[in-house]
Coordinates of C-alpha atoms and ligand atoms in Angstrom, one line a residue:
Chain A
M19 CA -44.3 4.6 -18.6
A20 CA -43.2 1.3 -16.9
N21 CA -44.9 -0.7 -19.6
E22 CA -43.2 1.3 -22.3
I23 CA -39.7 0.6 -20.9
A24 CA -39.9 -2.5 -18.8
K25 CA -41.3 -5.9 -19.7
G26 CA -42.8 -6.5 -16.3
P27 CA -43.7 -4.7 -13.1
A28 CA -40.9 -2.4 -11.9
A29 CA -38.5 -4.4 -9.7
P30 CA -34.7 -4.7 -9.4
G31 CA -33.3 -6.3 -12.5
V32 CA -36.5 -6.2 -14.5
A33 CA -36.1 -7.0 -18.2
K34 CA -36.5 -4.1 -20.6
V35 CA -38.4 -4.0 -23.9
D36 CA -35.3 -2.8 -25.7
P37 CA -32.1 -3.0 -23.6
I38 CA -28.9 -1.6 -24.9
L39 CA -26.7 -2.8 -22.0
V40 CA -27.3 -6.1 -20.2
A41 CA -25.2 -7.0 -17.2
D42 CA -25.2 -10.3 -15.3
G43 CA -23.5 -11.3 -12.0
V44 CA -21.1 -8.4 -12.0
R45 CA -19.3 -8.4 -8.7
R46 CA -16.3 -6.4 -7.5
E47 CA -14.6 -6.7 -4.1
F48 CA -12.0 -4.5 -2.6
G49 CA -10.3 -6.6 0.1
G50 CA -13.3 -7.7 2.2
L51 CA -15.6 -5.0 0.9
V52 CA -18.1 -5.9 -1.7
A53 CA -18.3 -2.6 -3.7
V54 CA -20.5 -3.9 -6.5
D55 CA -22.8 -7.0 -6.6
V56 CA -25.2 -6.6 -9.4
E57 CA -27.2 -9.7 -10.2
H58 CA -29.0 -8.5 -13.3
L59 CA -29.2 -5.1 -14.9
E60 CA -30.7 -3.8 -18.2
I61 CA -30.4 -0.3 -19.4
P62 CA -33.2 0.8 -21.8
R63 CA -32.1 2.1 -25.3
G64 CA -32.8 5.6 -26.2
K65 CA -33.9 6.7 -22.7
I66 CA -32.4 8.7 -19.9
T67 CA -31.7 6.5 -17.0
A68 CA -30.6 7.8 -13.6
L69 CA -28.4 5.8 -11.3
I70 CA -28.9 7.0 -7.7
G71 CA -27.9 5.8 -4.3
P72 CA -26.0 7.1 -1.3
N73 CA -22.3 7.8 -1.3
G74 CA -20.3 4.6 -1.4
A75 CA -23.2 2.6 -3.0
G76 CA -20.9 1.5 -5.8
K77 CA -22.1 3.7 -8.6
T78 CA -18.7 4.9 -9.7
T79 CA -17.3 1.4 -9.4
L80 CA -20.1 0.0 -11.5
F81 CA -19.3 2.7 -14.2
N82 CA -15.6 1.7 -14.0
L83 CA -16.4 -2.0 -14.5
L84 CA -18.8 -1.5 -17.3
T85 CA -16.5 0.8 -19.2
G86 CA -13.3 -1.4 -18.8
F87 CA -11.5 0.9 -16.3
D88 CA -11.7 -1.7 -13.7
K89 CA -12.0 -5.5 -13.8
P90 CA -14.8 -7.4 -11.9
N91 CA -14.1 -10.5 -9.9
T92 CA -16.9 -12.2 -11.8
G93 CA -19.6 -11.1 -14.2
K94 CA -20.3 -10.5 -17.9
W95 CA -22.1 -7.8 -19.8
T96 CA -23.1 -7.0 -23.3
F97 CA -23.5 -3.7 -25.1
Q98 CA -25.8 -3.8 -28.2
G99 CA -25.5 -7.6 -28.0
R100 CA -21.7 -7.5 -28.0
D101 CA -19.8 -9.2 -25.1
L102 CA -17.8 -6.5 -23.3
A103 CA -16.2 -8.4 -20.4
G104 CA -12.4 -8.0 -20.6
V105 CA -12.5 -5.5 -23.4
P106 CA -10.1 -2.6 -22.7
A107 CA -11.4 0.8 -21.9
F108 CA -10.4 2.5 -25.1
K109 CA -12.2 -0.2 -27.2
V110 CA -15.3 0.2 -25.1
A111 CA -15.3 3.9 -25.9
R112 CA -14.6 3.2 -29.6
I113 CA -17.7 1.1 -29.9
G114 CA -19.8 3.9 -28.6
M115 CA -20.0 3.7 -24.9
V116 CA -18.3 6.8 -23.6
R117 CA -18.1 7.9 -19.9
T118 CA -17.2 10.9 -17.9
F119 CA -15.5 10.9 -14.5
Q120 CA -16.8 12.0 -11.1
L121 CA -13.5 13.6 -10.4
T122 CA -13.2 15.7 -13.5
K123 CA -10.4 14.9 -15.9
A124 CA -9.9 18.0 -17.9
L125 CA -6.5 17.9 -19.8
S126 CA -5.2 21.0 -18.0
L127 CA -2.3 22.0 -20.3
L128 CA -4.2 21.5 -23.5
T129 CA -6.4 24.3 -24.8
V130 CA -10.2 23.9 -24.4
L131 CA -10.4 23.4 -28.2
D132 CA -7.7 20.7 -28.2
N133 CA -9.5 19.0 -25.4
M134 CA -12.6 18.9 -27.6
R135 CA -10.7 17.8 -30.7
L136 CA -9.2 14.9 -28.8
G137 CA -12.7 13.6 -28.2
A138 CA -13.4 13.1 -31.9
K139 CA -13.2 9.8 -33.8
H140 CA -11.7 8.9 -37.1
Q141 CA -8.9 11.4 -37.2
P142 CA -6.3 9.7 -39.4
G143 CA -3.6 12.1 -38.1
E144 CA -3.8 10.3 -34.7
S145 CA -1.7 7.5 -36.2
L146 CA 2.1 8.1 -36.0
L147 CA 2.9 7.6 -39.7
R148 CA 0.0 9.6 -41.1
A149 CA 0.6 12.4 -38.6
L150 CA 3.6 13.4 -40.7
V151 CA 1.5 13.9 -43.9
R152 CA -0.7 16.8 -43.1
P153 CA -2.9 16.5 -46.3
L154 CA -4.1 13.2 -45.0
W155 CA -5.7 14.7 -41.9
R156 CA -6.2 18.4 -42.6
K157 CA -9.7 18.1 -43.9
R158 CA -10.9 15.9 -41.0
E159 CA -9.3 18.3 -38.6
A160 CA -11.3 21.1 -40.1
E161 CA -14.5 19.1 -39.7
I162 CA -13.6 18.2 -36.1
T163 CA -12.9 21.9 -35.3
V164 CA -16.3 23.0 -36.6
A165 CA -18.0 20.3 -34.6
A166 CA -16.0 21.2 -31.5
E167 CA -16.8 24.9 -31.8
E168 CA -20.4 24.2 -32.2
L169 CA -20.5 22.1 -29.1
L170 CA -18.5 24.6 -27.1
K171 CA -21.0 27.3 -28.1
R172 CA -23.9 25.1 -26.8
F173 CA -22.0 24.6 -23.5
K174 CA -21.2 28.3 -23.3
L175 CA -17.5 27.6 -23.4
D176 CA -16.7 29.2 -26.8
A177 CA -15.2 32.3 -25.3
K178 CA -12.6 30.0 -23.6
S179 CA -11.7 27.9 -26.6
D180 CA -8.1 29.1 -26.8
D181 CA -7.4 29.1 -23.1
F182 CA -5.7 26.2 -21.3
A183 CA -8.3 24.0 -19.6
A184 CA -6.4 24.6 -16.4
S185 CA -7.9 28.1 -16.3
L186 CA -11.5 26.9 -16.2
S187 CA -13.6 26.8 -13.0
G188 CA -14.5 23.4 -11.6
G189 CA -18.0 23.6 -13.1
Q190 CA -16.7 24.6 -16.5
R191 CA -14.4 21.7 -16.5
K192 CA -17.3 19.4 -15.8
L193 CA -19.1 20.9 -18.8
L194 CA -15.9 20.6 -20.9
E195 CA -15.6 16.9 -20.0
M196 CA -19.2 16.3 -21.0
A197 CA -18.9 18.2 -24.2
R198 CA -15.7 16.3 -25.0
A199 CA -17.4 13.0 -24.5
L200 CA -20.1 14.0 -27.0
M201 CA -17.5 14.8 -29.7
S202 CA -17.4 11.1 -30.6
K203 CA -21.2 11.0 -31.0
P204 CA -21.6 8.1 -28.5
V205 CA -24.4 5.6 -28.6
L206 CA -24.5 5.5 -24.8
V207 CA -23.1 8.3 -22.7
M208 CA -22.4 7.6 -19.1
L209 CA -22.1 10.7 -16.9
D210 CA -20.8 10.4 -13.4
E211 CA -22.3 13.3 -11.4
P212 CA -22.5 15.8 -14.3
M213 CA -24.0 18.6 -12.2
A214 CA -21.6 18.5 -9.3
G215 CA -20.0 21.9 -9.0
V216 CA -21.8 23.4 -12.1
N217 CA -23.0 26.9 -11.7
P218 CA -26.8 26.8 -11.0
A219 CA -27.3 29.3 -13.8
L220 CA -26.1 26.6 -16.2
T221 CA -27.9 23.6 -14.8
Q222 CA -31.1 24.3 -16.6
S223 CA -29.4 24.5 -19.9
L224 CA -27.4 21.4 -19.1
L225 CA -30.7 19.6 -18.4
E226 CA -31.8 20.7 -21.8
H227 CA -28.6 19.4 -23.4
I228 CA -29.2 16.0 -21.9
K229 CA -32.8 15.9 -23.1
G230 CA -31.5 17.0 -26.5
L231 CA -29.2 14.0 -26.5
K232 CA -32.1 11.7 -26.1
D233 CA -33.9 13.5 -29.0
D234 CA -30.9 12.7 -31.1
G235 CA -31.2 9.1 -30.3
T236 CA -28.4 8.9 -27.7
T237 CA -28.9 6.7 -24.6
V238 CA -28.0 8.4 -21.4
L239 CA -27.0 6.8 -18.1
F240 CA -26.1 9.3 -15.4
V241 CA -25.3 9.3 -11.7
E242 CA -26.7 12.2 -9.8
H243 CA -27.5 13.3 -6.3
D244 CA -29.7 16.2 -7.3
M245 CA -33.2 14.7 -7.1
H246 CA -34.7 17.7 -8.9
M247 CA -32.6 16.8 -11.9
V248 CA -33.3 13.1 -11.6
R249 CA -37.1 13.7 -11.5
H250 CA -37.0 16.3 -14.2
I251 CA -35.2 14.5 -16.9
S252 CA -35.0 10.8 -16.3
D253 CA -37.3 8.2 -17.9
W254 CA -36.1 5.5 -15.6
V255 CA -34.4 5.4 -12.2
I256 CA -32.1 2.6 -10.8
V257 CA -31.3 2.7 -7.1
M258 CA -28.1 1.2 -5.7
A259 CA -27.2 0.7 -2.1
E260 CA -24.2 -1.2 -0.7
G261 CA -23.3 -2.5 -4.1
R262 CA -26.7 -4.0 -5.0
I263 CA -29.6 -2.7 -7.0
V264 CA -32.4 -2.2 -4.5
A265 CA -35.1 -0.7 -6.7
E266 CA -35.8 0.6 -10.1
G267 CA -38.7 2.1 -12.0
P268 CA -40.1 5.4 -13.3
P269 CA -38.9 8.4 -11.3
N270 CA -42.1 9.1 -9.4
E271 CA -42.8 5.5 -8.4
V272 CA -39.2 4.9 -7.3
M273 CA -39.1 7.9 -5.1
K274 CA -42.2 6.6 -3.2
N275 CA -40.5 3.2 -2.7
P276 CA -39.9 2.7 1.0
A277 CA -36.7 0.7 0.2
V278 CA -35.3 3.8 -1.6
I279 CA -36.2 6.3 1.1
D280 CA -34.7 3.9 3.5
A281 CA -31.5 3.4 1.5
Y282 CA -31.1 7.1 0.9
L283 CA -32.2 8.4 4.2
G284 CA -30.5 5.7 6.1
A285 CA -27.3 7.1 4.8
H286 CA -27.9 10.9 5.1
H287 CA -30.9 12.1 7.0
D288 CA -30.3 15.7 6.1
S289 CA -30.0 15.0 2.4
D290 CA -31.8 17.1 -0.2
L291 CA -33.8 14.1 -1.4
G292 CA -36.8 16.0 -0.3
A293 CA -38.5 13.3 1.8
D294 CA -41.4 15.7 2.5
K295 CA -41.9 16.2 -1.2
I296 CA -41.8 12.5 -1.9
A297 CA -44.3 11.9 0.9
K298 CA -46.6 14.6 -0.5
E299 CA -46.5 13.2 -4.0
A300 CA -47.3 9.8 -2.6
N301 CA -50.5 11.1 -1.1
Chain B
M24 CA 43.8 35.8 -18.8
D25 CA 41.7 37.1 -21.6
L26 CA 38.0 36.7 -20.9
I27 CA 37.1 37.4 -24.5
V28 CA 39.3 34.6 -25.7
A29 CA 37.8 32.3 -23.2
L30 CA 34.3 33.2 -24.2
Q31 CA 35.1 32.9 -27.9
S32 CA 36.7 29.4 -27.6
S33 CA 33.7 28.4 -25.4
F34 CA 31.5 29.2 -28.3
G35 CA 33.5 26.5 -30.1
E36 CA 31.6 24.0 -27.9
L37 CA 28.4 25.2 -29.4
I38 CA 29.0 23.6 -32.7
T39 CA 30.7 20.3 -31.6
A40 CA 29.3 16.9 -32.4
G41 CA 29.5 16.2 -28.6
T42 CA 26.9 19.0 -28.0
A43 CA 24.8 17.7 -30.9
A44 CA 24.9 14.2 -29.3
F45 CA 23.4 15.5 -26.0
V46 CA 20.9 17.6 -27.9
L47 CA 19.7 14.6 -29.8
C48 CA 19.3 12.7 -26.5
A49 CA 17.5 15.7 -25.0
I50 CA 15.0 16.0 -27.9
G51 CA 14.2 12.3 -27.4
L52 CA 13.7 12.9 -23.7
A53 CA 11.4 15.9 -24.6
I54 CA 9.2 13.4 -26.5
H55 CA 9.3 11.1 -23.5
F56 CA 8.9 13.5 -20.6
G57 CA 7.9 16.9 -22.1
F58 CA 5.2 15.6 -24.4
T59 CA 4.1 12.3 -23.1
G60 CA 4.9 12.5 -19.4
L61 CA 7.1 9.3 -19.4
L62 CA 9.7 9.4 -16.7
N63 CA 12.8 8.0 -18.3
F64 CA 15.9 8.1 -16.1
G65 CA 17.8 5.8 -18.4
Q66 CA 18.2 7.9 -21.5
A67 CA 22.0 7.2 -21.4
A68 CA 21.2 3.5 -21.8
F69 CA 19.3 4.2 -25.0
A70 CA 22.2 6.2 -26.3
A71 CA 24.6 3.4 -25.3
V72 CA 22.4 0.7 -26.9
G73 CA 22.5 2.7 -30.2
A74 CA 26.2 3.3 -29.9
Y75 CA 27.1 -0.3 -29.2
G76 CA 24.7 -1.6 -31.8
Y77 CA 26.3 0.7 -34.4
A78 CA 29.9 -0.2 -33.4
I79 CA 29.2 -4.0 -33.2
A80 CA 27.6 -4.0 -36.6
A81 CA 30.5 -2.1 -38.1
L82 CA 33.2 -4.2 -36.4
D83 CA 31.7 -7.7 -36.2
F84 CA 29.5 -7.7 -39.3
K85 CA 31.6 -5.3 -41.3
A86 CA 28.3 -3.6 -42.1
P87 CA 28.2 -0.5 -44.3
L88 CA 27.3 2.8 -42.6
V89 CA 23.6 2.7 -43.3
L90 CA 23.2 -0.8 -42.1
S91 CA 25.2 -0.1 -39.0
V92 CA 23.0 2.9 -38.1
L93 CA 19.9 0.9 -38.8
F94 CA 21.2 -1.9 -36.6
G95 CA 21.9 0.6 -33.8
L96 CA 18.3 1.9 -34.2
L97 CA 16.9 -1.6 -34.2
C98 CA 18.7 -2.3 -30.9
A99 CA 17.1 0.8 -29.4
V100 CA 13.6 -0.2 -30.6
I101 CA 14.0 -3.6 -29.0
F102 CA 15.3 -2.1 -25.8
A103 CA 12.3 0.3 -25.7
V104 CA 9.9 -2.5 -26.3
L105 CA 11.5 -4.6 -23.6
L106 CA 11.3 -1.8 -21.1
G107 CA 7.9 -0.7 -22.2
I108 CA 5.9 -4.0 -22.2
P109 CA 6.0 -4.5 -18.4
T110 CA 5.9 -0.9 -17.3
L111 CA 3.7 1.2 -19.7
R112 CA 0.5 -0.3 -18.4
L113 CA 1.4 0.7 -14.9
R114 CA 1.8 4.0 -13.1
A115 CA 4.5 6.4 -14.3
D116 CA 7.0 5.7 -11.5
Y117 CA 7.4 2.1 -12.6
L118 CA 9.0 3.2 -15.9
A119 CA 11.3 5.5 -13.9
I120 CA 12.5 2.7 -11.7
V121 CA 12.9 0.2 -14.5
T122 CA 14.9 2.6 -16.7
I123 CA 17.3 3.4 -13.9
A124 CA 17.8 -0.3 -13.3
A125 CA 18.1 -1.1 -17.0
A126 CA 20.8 1.5 -17.5
Q127 CA 22.8 -0.1 -14.7
V128 CA 22.3 -3.6 -16.0
F129 CA 23.3 -2.5 -19.5
K130 CA 26.5 -1.0 -18.1
F131 CA 27.4 -4.2 -16.2
V132 CA 26.7 -6.4 -19.2
A133 CA 28.7 -4.2 -21.5
T134 CA 31.6 -4.1 -19.1
S135 CA 31.6 -7.8 -18.4
S136 CA 33.2 -10.3 -20.8
A137 CA 30.1 -12.5 -20.8
I138 CA 29.0 -12.0 -24.3
T139 CA 31.5 -13.5 -26.8
D140 CA 31.4 -14.3 -30.4
P141 CA 32.2 -17.9 -31.6
S142 CA 35.9 -17.2 -31.7
G143 CA 35.9 -16.0 -28.1
N144 CA 36.2 -12.3 -28.6
V145 CA 34.1 -10.2 -26.2
I146 CA 31.5 -8.5 -28.5
T147 CA 31.1 -5.4 -26.3
G148 CA 34.8 -5.1 -25.8
G149 CA 34.4 -5.5 -22.1
A150 CA 35.9 -2.8 -19.8
E151 CA 38.1 -1.6 -22.7
G152 CA 35.2 -0.9 -24.9
L153 CA 35.4 -0.8 -28.7
S154 CA 37.2 1.5 -31.1
E155 CA 38.1 1.9 -34.8
F156 CA 34.6 1.5 -36.0
G157 CA 34.4 4.9 -37.6
G158 CA 35.9 4.0 -41.0
T159 CA 32.7 3.7 -42.9
F160 CA 31.7 7.1 -41.6
Y161 CA 34.9 9.1 -42.1
S162 CA 35.5 7.5 -45.5
L163 CA 32.5 9.4 -46.8
N164 CA 33.9 12.8 -45.6
P165 CA 33.5 15.3 -48.4
V166 CA 35.4 18.1 -46.4
P167 CA 38.8 18.7 -48.0
A168 CA 41.7 17.7 -45.7
G169 CA 43.2 20.5 -43.7
E170 CA 43.1 22.6 -40.5
Y171 CA 40.1 24.8 -39.9
Q172 CA 39.8 27.6 -37.5
V173 CA 36.4 27.9 -35.8
F174 CA 35.9 30.3 -32.9
G175 CA 39.7 30.2 -32.3
N176 CA 39.7 26.4 -32.0
S177 CA 41.5 24.5 -34.7
L178 CA 39.6 21.5 -36.1
T179 CA 40.5 18.7 -38.5
Q180 CA 38.4 17.9 -41.6
D181 CA 37.1 14.8 -39.7
Q182 CA 35.9 16.8 -36.8
I183 CA 34.2 19.2 -39.1
W184 CA 32.5 16.3 -40.9
V185 CA 31.1 14.7 -37.7
D186 CA 30.0 18.2 -36.4
I187 CA 28.1 18.8 -39.6
V188 CA 26.4 15.4 -39.6
G189 CA 25.6 15.6 -35.8
W190 CA 23.9 19.0 -36.2
L191 CA 22.1 17.9 -39.4
L192 CA 20.7 15.0 -37.4
V193 CA 19.6 17.5 -34.7
V194 CA 17.8 19.6 -37.4
V195 CA 16.1 16.5 -38.8
C196 CA 15.0 15.2 -35.4
A197 CA 13.8 18.7 -34.3
L198 CA 11.7 19.1 -37.4
L199 CA 10.3 15.6 -37.0
T200 CA 9.4 16.4 -33.4
Y201 CA 8.0 19.8 -34.4
F202 CA 5.6 18.4 -36.9
L203 CA 4.6 15.3 -34.9
T204 CA 3.9 17.3 -31.7
R205 CA 1.6 19.7 -33.7
S206 CA -0.3 16.8 -35.3
P207 CA -3.3 15.0 -33.8
W208 CA -0.9 12.3 -32.8
G209 CA 1.1 14.8 -30.7
R210 CA -2.2 16.1 -29.2
A211 CA -2.9 12.5 -28.0
L212 CA 0.6 12.4 -26.4
K213 CA 0.0 15.7 -24.6
G214 CA -3.4 14.4 -23.5
I215 CA -1.7 11.3 -22.0
R216 CA 0.8 13.5 -20.2
E217 CA -2.1 15.4 -18.6
D218 CA -4.3 12.4 -17.7
E219 CA -4.1 9.1 -19.5
D220 CA -7.5 7.8 -18.2
A221 CA -9.2 10.7 -19.8
V222 CA -7.5 9.9 -23.1
R223 CA -8.5 6.3 -22.7
S224 CA -12.1 7.2 -22.1
L225 CA -12.0 9.0 -25.5
G226 CA -11.2 5.8 -27.3
K227 CA -7.4 6.2 -27.7
N228 CA -5.0 3.3 -27.3
V229 CA -2.9 4.9 -24.7
Y230 CA -0.5 2.0 -24.3
L231 CA 0.3 2.1 -28.0
Y232 CA 0.9 5.8 -27.9
K233 CA 3.2 5.5 -24.9
M234 CA 5.1 2.7 -26.6
Q235 CA 5.5 4.7 -29.8
A236 CA 6.8 7.7 -27.8
L237 CA 9.2 5.6 -25.9
I238 CA 10.6 4.0 -29.1
L239 CA 10.8 7.3 -31.0
G240 CA 12.5 9.2 -28.2
G241 CA 14.8 6.2 -27.6
C242 CA 15.8 6.1 -31.3
M243 CA 16.8 9.8 -31.1
A244 CA 18.9 9.0 -28.1
A245 CA 20.4 6.1 -30.0
L246 CA 21.4 8.5 -32.8
G247 CA 22.9 10.8 -30.2
G248 CA 24.9 7.8 -28.9
M249 CA 26.2 7.0 -32.3
V250 CA 27.2 10.6 -33.0
F251 CA 28.9 10.7 -29.6
V252 CA 31.0 7.6 -30.2
I253 CA 31.8 8.4 -33.8
N254 CA 33.0 11.7 -32.6
S255 CA 35.2 10.3 -29.8
Q256 CA 36.1 7.2 -31.9
T257 CA 35.6 4.9 -29.0
V258 CA 32.7 3.3 -27.0
Q259 CA 33.5 3.0 -23.3
P260 CA 31.1 1.3 -20.9
T261 CA 31.7 3.8 -18.1
V262 CA 30.6 6.8 -20.2
W263 CA 26.9 5.9 -20.0
G264 CA 26.3 6.4 -16.3
T265 CA 24.0 8.5 -14.3
N266 CA 26.1 11.6 -15.2
F267 CA 25.3 11.1 -18.8
T268 CA 21.5 10.8 -18.1
F269 CA 21.5 13.8 -15.8
T270 CA 23.4 16.0 -18.2
I271 CA 20.6 15.2 -20.7
W272 CA 18.0 16.1 -18.1
T273 CA 19.8 19.4 -17.3
V274 CA 19.9 20.3 -21.0
L275 CA 16.2 19.5 -21.4
L276 CA 15.1 21.4 -18.3
L277 CA 17.4 24.3 -19.0
G278 CA 15.8 24.9 -22.4
G279 CA 12.3 23.9 -21.6
A280 CA 10.8 20.4 -21.8
T281 CA 7.6 21.1 -23.7
T282 CA 9.2 22.9 -26.7
V283 CA 11.2 21.6 -29.6
L284 CA 13.7 24.5 -29.5
G285 CA 14.2 24.0 -25.8
P286 CA 16.6 21.0 -25.9
I287 CA 18.7 22.7 -28.7
A288 CA 18.9 26.0 -26.8
G289 CA 19.5 24.1 -23.6
G290 CA 22.3 22.1 -25.1
V291 CA 24.0 25.2 -26.6
V292 CA 23.8 27.2 -23.4
F293 CA 24.8 24.4 -21.2
F294 CA 27.9 23.3 -23.0
T295 CA 29.0 26.9 -23.8
L296 CA 28.7 27.8 -20.1
F297 CA 30.4 24.5 -19.0
A298 CA 33.4 25.2 -21.2
F299 CA 33.5 28.9 -20.2
I300 CA 33.4 28.2 -16.5
Q301 CA 36.2 25.7 -17.0
K302 CA 38.3 28.2 -18.8
V303 CA 37.7 30.9 -16.2
L304 CA 38.6 28.5 -13.4
E305 CA 41.7 27.5 -15.2
G306 CA 42.6 31.1 -15.7
L307 CA 42.1 31.7 -12.0
V308 CA 44.3 28.8 -11.1
A309 CA 47.0 30.2 -13.5
I310 CA 47.1 33.5 -11.6
H311 CA 47.0 31.7 -8.2
W312 CA 43.5 32.9 -7.2
M313 CA 42.2 29.5 -6.4
G314 CA 44.6 28.8 -3.5
S315 CA 46.3 25.4 -3.8
L316 CA 43.6 23.9 -6.1
T317 CA 44.9 22.3 -9.3
I318 CA 43.2 22.4 -12.7
P319 CA 41.7 18.8 -12.4
Q320 CA 40.3 19.8 -9.0
V321 CA 38.6 23.0 -10.2
G322 CA 37.0 20.8 -12.9
Q323 CA 34.9 19.3 -10.0
I324 CA 33.8 22.8 -9.0
R325 CA 32.0 23.0 -12.4
L326 CA 29.9 20.0 -11.5
I327 CA 28.9 21.6 -8.3
L328 CA 27.9 24.8 -10.1
V329 CA 25.9 22.8 -12.6
G330 CA 24.0 21.1 -9.8
L331 CA 23.3 24.5 -8.2
A332 CA 22.2 25.9 -11.5
L333 CA 19.8 23.0 -12.1
M334 CA 18.3 23.5 -8.7
L335 CA 17.8 27.2 -9.1
L336 CA 16.4 26.6 -12.5
V337 CA 13.8 24.1 -11.4
I338 CA 12.8 26.3 -8.5
F339 CA 12.7 29.7 -10.2
R340 CA 12.1 28.9 -13.8
P341 CA 10.5 25.4 -14.1
Q342 CA 9.4 26.1 -17.7
G343 CA 13.1 26.4 -18.7
L344 CA 14.7 29.4 -20.4
F345 CA 12.6 29.1 -23.5
G346 CA 9.4 27.3 -22.4
N347 CA 6.0 28.9 -22.3
K348 CA 5.4 30.2 -18.8
K349 CA 1.7 29.4 -18.9
E350 CA 2.5 25.8 -19.6
T351 CA 4.0 25.2 -16.2
L352 CA 2.2 27.9 -14.3
F353 CA -0.6 25.6 -13.4
N354 CA 1.5 22.5 -12.7
G355 CA 1.0 21.0 -9.3
Ligands
ADP410 N1 -10.0 1.5 -5.6 C1 -10.7 1.2 -4.5 N2 -10.1 0.6 -3.5 C2 -10.7 0.3 -2.4 N3 -12.0 0.5 -2.2 C3 -12.7 1.2 -3.1 C4 -12.0 1.6 -4.3 N4 -12.9 2.3 -5.1 C5 -14.1 2.3 -4.4 N5 -13.9 1.7 -3.2 C6 -15.0 1.5 -2.2 O1 -16.1 0.9 -2.9 C7 -17.3 1.5 -2.4 C8 -18.1 2.0 -3.5 O2 -17.5 3.2 -4.0 P1 -18.0 4.1 -5.2 O3 -18.2 3.2 -6.4 O4 -17.1 5.2 -5.4 O5 -19.4 4.6 -4.7 P2 -20.3 5.8 -5.2 O6 -19.8 6.2 -6.5 O7 -21.7 5.2 -5.3 O8 -20.3 6.9 -4.2 C9 -16.9 2.5 -1.4 O9 -17.0 1.9 -0.1 C10 -15.5 2.8 -1.7 O10 -14.8 3.2 -0.5
MG411 MG1 -19.2 8.1 -7.2

């Protein structure tokens, strides 16, 4: 697996055979605290990459930086060869790099269906002048609605489609946010803790959705604490601790890495990383 | 005192251009606050900018009606852009503070005699304000000369004309708002009201939408300001104070901020009640039920009642009289 994805032996910052996102020297400080300090990072195209690390490791901050929601002190990065440093968040999303938020951002007083429709691209009616001329956007609106309903069905939210998003449970909002992000058919989708709060009955199907994305050619980068999920669906794992990338590699190798066990268990000894399980597999 | 007569003549308020002027401002504020979540506490300044723009174009440039109106709107657009550029990238409260301050600054500038034309005349008219700029409007009046009885109030043909135009503008702005807020453009605005980062993450230019909303709602207030001064035939700098802005807010919250009919219904209910309470209080003074209070003094009681009503409204019916209960049920 390592050979298929990485150019050399698995190590922090290893070059990839076919990277979609390449970051260099990305550093973000909050006051005296260095939240992110990534020397070199490459995300493989068409794969599912997990970004793991203890709370406060800087995963969310790195997401914010890469997607234009925050500005680094230094650093540059490219997406599909295009320089993205300083590009505003909405433009980053438009060129196909769409993220979700750790703290869910459902649009409460919009219906579930309208939440979904807002995720779509190329709706001419979103411009002020064309909005007044319904024939200019009615056809596209119908297409968008069909696509939205299809996705809602896949995420088992179709029964809720006319309700305000405010009426959804926390887990359902997470699902809605992910489904909404998919409306634009992103090239790279970045999910910040997509499973947090989601009903366990739904996690299995959510895993299948994410694998399905890969089959459709979408690259996935996700932050997750659930090691079962990481092991189950990711092709590659990147580990962060204290703002730096401390390890990366295929899931089974990474989880045997003493630096990882250290970083993780150093932070929470009672975490569900499953140290025993890792140890067993190592043997 | 006859309550029926008082009620009937209060309904006269319902159709005045003065009410239409506030309704126009409130529809604009619905676009700002109700649909986009922009906290604008300087809507009076947008109305004032439109009114002064119109009056100055008519007086100083002798511009025809259409050009005067367009100039008033242009002034409102520029005002919106000036306020929007530094604030719309920041958190919502920055716009609130800047609009309050801008409204004050505008009032001072209009009152001062700082801005003069080459021959030394104060362009804004200073503390006296401007008047006699309505000629191009009233000369187009198709209503035959005469006295008209409406709800027991007698109106001149000129009053009828400005009432008609004021309410026609309300209809046009309400329809425009109705269609826009039900379009994908309006959906993006509502999304921004809920969470602008989420909308940004979906590839929408939030800053542009907020600027467009600020301009559009500001232009409606500018139209309201023009109707207001054409109706009263004078622009006074003192009119556009916090009272003016908070009357607009009351009208909006009374009717419901997230609907198009809300500002209209709010305006009609507010001004009818306002006039009715005044008449009742005057009647009570006439029959010596108000102790030693005089008519101007009881006028102040109205304002206290309005404040009380606004408080009760926001506490017990935050969605307004006509808003959708669900739409505020989950707020907060
Ligand atoms: N806006 C901010 N201001 C100050 N400190 C922040 C801010 N955002 C994150 N941090 C700090 O940066 C570090 C990394 O946080 P975060 O990226 O949220 O970690 P993770 O997502 O890996 O749990 C933490 O110590 C956090 O407290
Ligand atoms: Mg996080």
